[in-house]
Amino acid sequence: MRSHPYLRAYMAGVLLPSWLLLIGLGIFTLGRVTQHVPAGLERVIIFPMAVVPNVWGLWNLLYVSLHLSERVSIGVFGALLPLVLVPAGIALSFALDLRFYVLWDALIVLPFVIVIYYLAWKYGVAFFNRIVELS
Amino acid sequence: MNDDERELDDIGLQLRSAMPPSQDRELKTDLWPRMLRRMEEAPVRFGWFESVVLALTLMTFAVFPELIPVLLYHL
């Protein structure tokens, strides 16, 4: 399996956030049914559904195509991704008028997102890259 | 058959002659055992640093559960 390395890199990057999205969607649906979560909150799902998995895929593609594995650990490279995604998430939340998420929340949660991304990339994405024979 | 149909037929013929159908479409080997082998080759090992960092993060979200939706928003 030596052909299409960029496609494999993209798919290996997309996989983990796609699974996490299913869990998030499950929690959200359960919340709608049991806790009467207000309607209109569906707009929240746009960012994790449309943006996050694609950016993960492209980030992994970047890591593979630039041969960064020789210089940077994949965990550290993945930990840099929230520095792009969190501002993008804030921008989209402002654009969609999502009141649950403000700049202050983003600043508080950013270090923890970085930690989780570090672990997810070091163990999750790196594992999928090995499976598709990219490393 | 009008001119347009004749032209389309001609293009179809030329395309088919330019790209002959592949005779050997089946995979030579089963890829599943190969994938299982790769999964066994490199088992995931969690270091002490990762364990401590993850524990601290989980504790933070246990103390401040209102941050969980903001976290999920980025996953």
Coordinates of C-alpha atoms in Angstrom, one line a residue:
Chain A
M1 CA 0.0 0.0 0.0
R2 CA 2.4 2.7 -1.2
S3 CA 0.1 4.7 -3.5
H4 CA -2.0 7.8 -2.6
P5 CA -0.1 8.8 0.6
Y6 CA -1.8 12.2 0.8
L7 CA -5.3 10.6 0.6
R8 CA -4.3 8.1 3.3
A9 CA -2.9 10.9 5.5
Y10 CA -6.1 12.8 5.1
M11 CA -8.3 9.8 6.0
A12 CA -6.1 8.9 9.0
G13 CA -6.5 12.4 10.3
V14 CA -10.2 12.6 9.7
L15 CA -11.1 9.3 11.5
L16 CA -10.7 10.2 15.2
P17 CA -12.7 13.5 15.2
S18 CA -15.4 11.7 13.1
W19 CA -15.8 9.1 15.8
L20 CA -15.8 11.8 18.6
L21 CA -18.5 13.6 16.6
L22 CA -20.7 10.6 16.9
I23 CA -20.3 10.6 20.7
G24 CA -21.0 14.4 20.8
L25 CA -24.0 14.0 18.6
G26 CA -25.3 11.2 20.8
I27 CA -24.9 13.3 23.9
F28 CA -26.6 16.2 22.2
T29 CA -29.5 14.1 21.0
L30 CA -29.9 12.6 24.5
G31 CA -29.9 16.1 25.9
R32 CA -32.6 17.1 23.5
V33 CA -34.8 14.2 24.5
T34 CA -34.2 14.1 28.3
Q35 CA -33.1 17.6 29.3
H36 CA -35.1 19.7 26.8
V37 CA -32.1 21.4 25.3
P38 CA -33.4 24.5 23.5
A39 CA -33.9 24.3 19.7
G40 CA -31.5 26.2 17.6
L41 CA -28.5 24.7 19.3
E42 CA -28.0 22.6 16.1
R43 CA -25.9 25.5 14.8
V44 CA -23.3 24.5 17.4
I45 CA -22.7 21.2 15.6
I46 CA -21.6 22.9 12.3
F47 CA -18.1 23.6 13.6
P48 CA -17.3 20.1 15.0
M49 CA -19.0 18.4 12.1
A50 CA -17.8 20.4 9.1
V51 CA -14.6 22.1 10.1
V52 CA -12.8 20.1 12.8
P53 CA -12.5 16.7 11.0
N54 CA -11.5 18.3 7.7
V55 CA -8.9 20.5 9.4
W56 CA -7.5 17.4 11.2
G57 CA -7.2 15.6 7.9
L58 CA -5.5 18.5 6.3
W59 CA -3.2 19.0 9.3
N60 CA -2.1 15.3 9.0
L61 CA -1.7 15.7 5.3
L62 CA 0.6 18.7 6.0
Y63 CA 2.6 16.7 8.5
V64 CA 3.1 13.9 6.0
S65 CA 3.7 15.9 2.9
L66 CA 6.3 18.2 4.5
H67 CA 8.0 15.2 6.1
L68 CA 7.8 16.9 9.5
S69 CA 8.1 13.5 11.3
E70 CA 11.9 13.9 11.0
R71 CA 11.8 17.2 13.0
V72 CA 8.7 17.4 15.1
S73 CA 6.8 14.7 17.1
I74 CA 3.3 14.2 15.8
G75 CA 1.9 14.9 19.3
V76 CA 3.5 18.3 19.4
F77 CA 2.4 19.1 15.8
G78 CA -1.2 18.1 16.8
A79 CA -1.0 20.2 19.9
L80 CA -0.4 23.3 17.7
L81 CA -3.7 22.7 15.9
P82 CA -5.9 24.3 18.6
L83 CA -4.0 27.5 18.1
V84 CA -5.7 27.6 14.7
L85 CA -9.0 25.9 15.5
V86 CA -9.9 27.8 18.7
P87 CA -9.8 31.2 17.0
A88 CA -11.7 29.8 14.1
G89 CA -14.3 28.3 16.5
I90 CA -14.7 31.7 18.2
A91 CA -15.1 33.5 14.9
L92 CA -17.7 31.0 13.8
S93 CA -19.6 31.2 17.1
F94 CA -19.7 35.0 16.7
A95 CA -20.9 34.7 13.2
L96 CA -23.6 32.2 14.1
D97 CA -24.5 34.2 17.3
L98 CA -23.8 31.2 19.6
R99 CA -24.0 32.6 23.1
F100 CA -22.7 29.6 24.9
Y101 CA -19.1 30.3 23.8
V102 CA -17.2 33.5 24.5
L103 CA -13.6 34.6 24.3
W104 CA -13.1 34.1 28.0
D105 CA -14.2 30.5 27.8
A106 CA -11.9 29.9 24.9
L107 CA -8.9 31.2 26.8
I108 CA -9.7 29.0 29.8
V109 CA -10.3 25.9 27.8
L110 CA -7.4 26.4 25.4
P111 CA -4.6 24.7 27.5
F112 CA -6.8 21.7 28.1
V113 CA -7.7 21.4 24.4
I114 CA -4.0 21.5 23.7
V115 CA -3.4 18.7 26.1
I116 CA -6.2 16.5 24.7
Y117 CA -5.0 17.2 21.1
Y118 CA -1.5 16.3 22.1
L119 CA -2.6 12.9 23.4
A120 CA -5.1 12.4 20.6
W121 CA -2.4 13.0 18.0
K122 CA 0.4 11.2 19.8
Y123 CA -1.6 8.0 20.3
G124 CA -4.7 8.2 18.0
V125 CA -3.6 9.8 14.7
A126 CA -0.1 8.3 15.0
F127 CA -1.7 4.9 15.4
F128 CA -3.9 5.4 12.3
N129 CA -0.8 6.6 10.4
R130 CA 1.0 3.4 11.3
I131 CA -2.0 1.4 10.2
V132 CA -2.1 3.0 6.8
E133 CA 1.7 2.6 6.5
L134 CA 2.6 6.2 6.6
S135 CA 5.2 5.8 9.4
Chain B
M1 CA -29.0 8.6 -36.6
N2 CA -28.3 12.3 -36.8
D3 CA -24.8 14.0 -36.8
D4 CA -24.8 14.7 -33.1
E5 CA -25.5 11.0 -32.2
R6 CA -22.9 9.8 -34.7
E7 CA -20.3 12.2 -33.2
L8 CA -21.1 10.9 -29.7
D9 CA -20.8 7.3 -30.8
D10 CA -17.4 8.2 -32.4
I11 CA -16.2 9.8 -29.2
G12 CA -17.4 6.8 -27.2
L13 CA -15.5 4.4 -29.5
Q14 CA -12.3 6.5 -29.3
L15 CA -12.5 6.6 -25.5
R16 CA -13.1 2.9 -25.2
S17 CA -10.1 2.2 -27.5
A18 CA -7.9 4.6 -25.6
M19 CA -8.7 3.0 -22.2
P20 CA -9.1 -0.8 -22.6
P21 CA -11.0 -2.4 -19.6
S22 CA -8.8 -3.7 -16.9
Q23 CA -8.6 -7.5 -16.9
D24 CA -7.3 -8.0 -13.3
R25 CA -9.5 -6.0 -10.9
E26 CA -9.2 -8.3 -7.9
L27 CA -6.8 -7.7 -5.0
K28 CA -3.9 -10.1 -5.0
T29 CA -4.0 -10.5 -1.2
D30 CA -6.4 -10.1 1.7
L31 CA -5.5 -6.7 3.4
W32 CA -7.2 -7.4 6.7
P33 CA -4.5 -9.8 8.2
R34 CA -1.9 -7.3 7.1
M35 CA -3.7 -4.5 9.0
L36 CA -4.0 -6.7 12.1
R37 CA -0.3 -7.5 12.0
R38 CA 0.5 -3.7 11.9
M39 CA -1.8 -3.1 14.9
E40 CA 0.0 -5.8 16.9
E41 CA 3.5 -4.5 15.8
A42 CA 3.2 -1.2 17.7
P43 CA 1.0 -1.5 20.8
V44 CA 0.1 1.9 22.4
R45 CA 2.1 2.6 25.6
F46 CA 1.0 5.4 27.9
G47 CA 3.9 7.2 29.7
W48 CA 3.8 8.7 33.2
F49 CA 3.8 12.3 31.9
E50 CA 0.8 11.6 29.7
S51 CA -1.0 9.9 32.6
V52 CA -0.5 12.9 34.9
V53 CA -1.5 15.4 32.3
L54 CA -4.6 13.5 31.3
A55 CA -5.6 13.0 35.0
L56 CA -5.2 16.8 35.7
T57 CA -7.3 17.6 32.6
L58 CA -10.0 15.1 33.6
M59 CA -10.0 16.5 37.2
T60 CA -10.4 20.1 35.8
F61 CA -13.5 19.0 33.7
A62 CA -14.9 17.2 36.7
V63 CA -14.6 20.4 38.9
F64 CA -15.8 22.7 36.1
P65 CA -18.3 20.7 34.0
E66 CA -19.5 23.8 32.3
L67 CA -16.3 23.7 30.3
I68 CA -17.2 20.3 28.7
P69 CA -19.4 21.7 25.9
V70 CA -16.7 24.2 25.0
L71 CA -14.2 21.3 24.8
L72 CA -16.6 19.1 22.8
Y73 CA -17.0 22.0 20.4
H74 CA -13.4 21.6 19.4
L75 CA -13.4 17.8 19.0

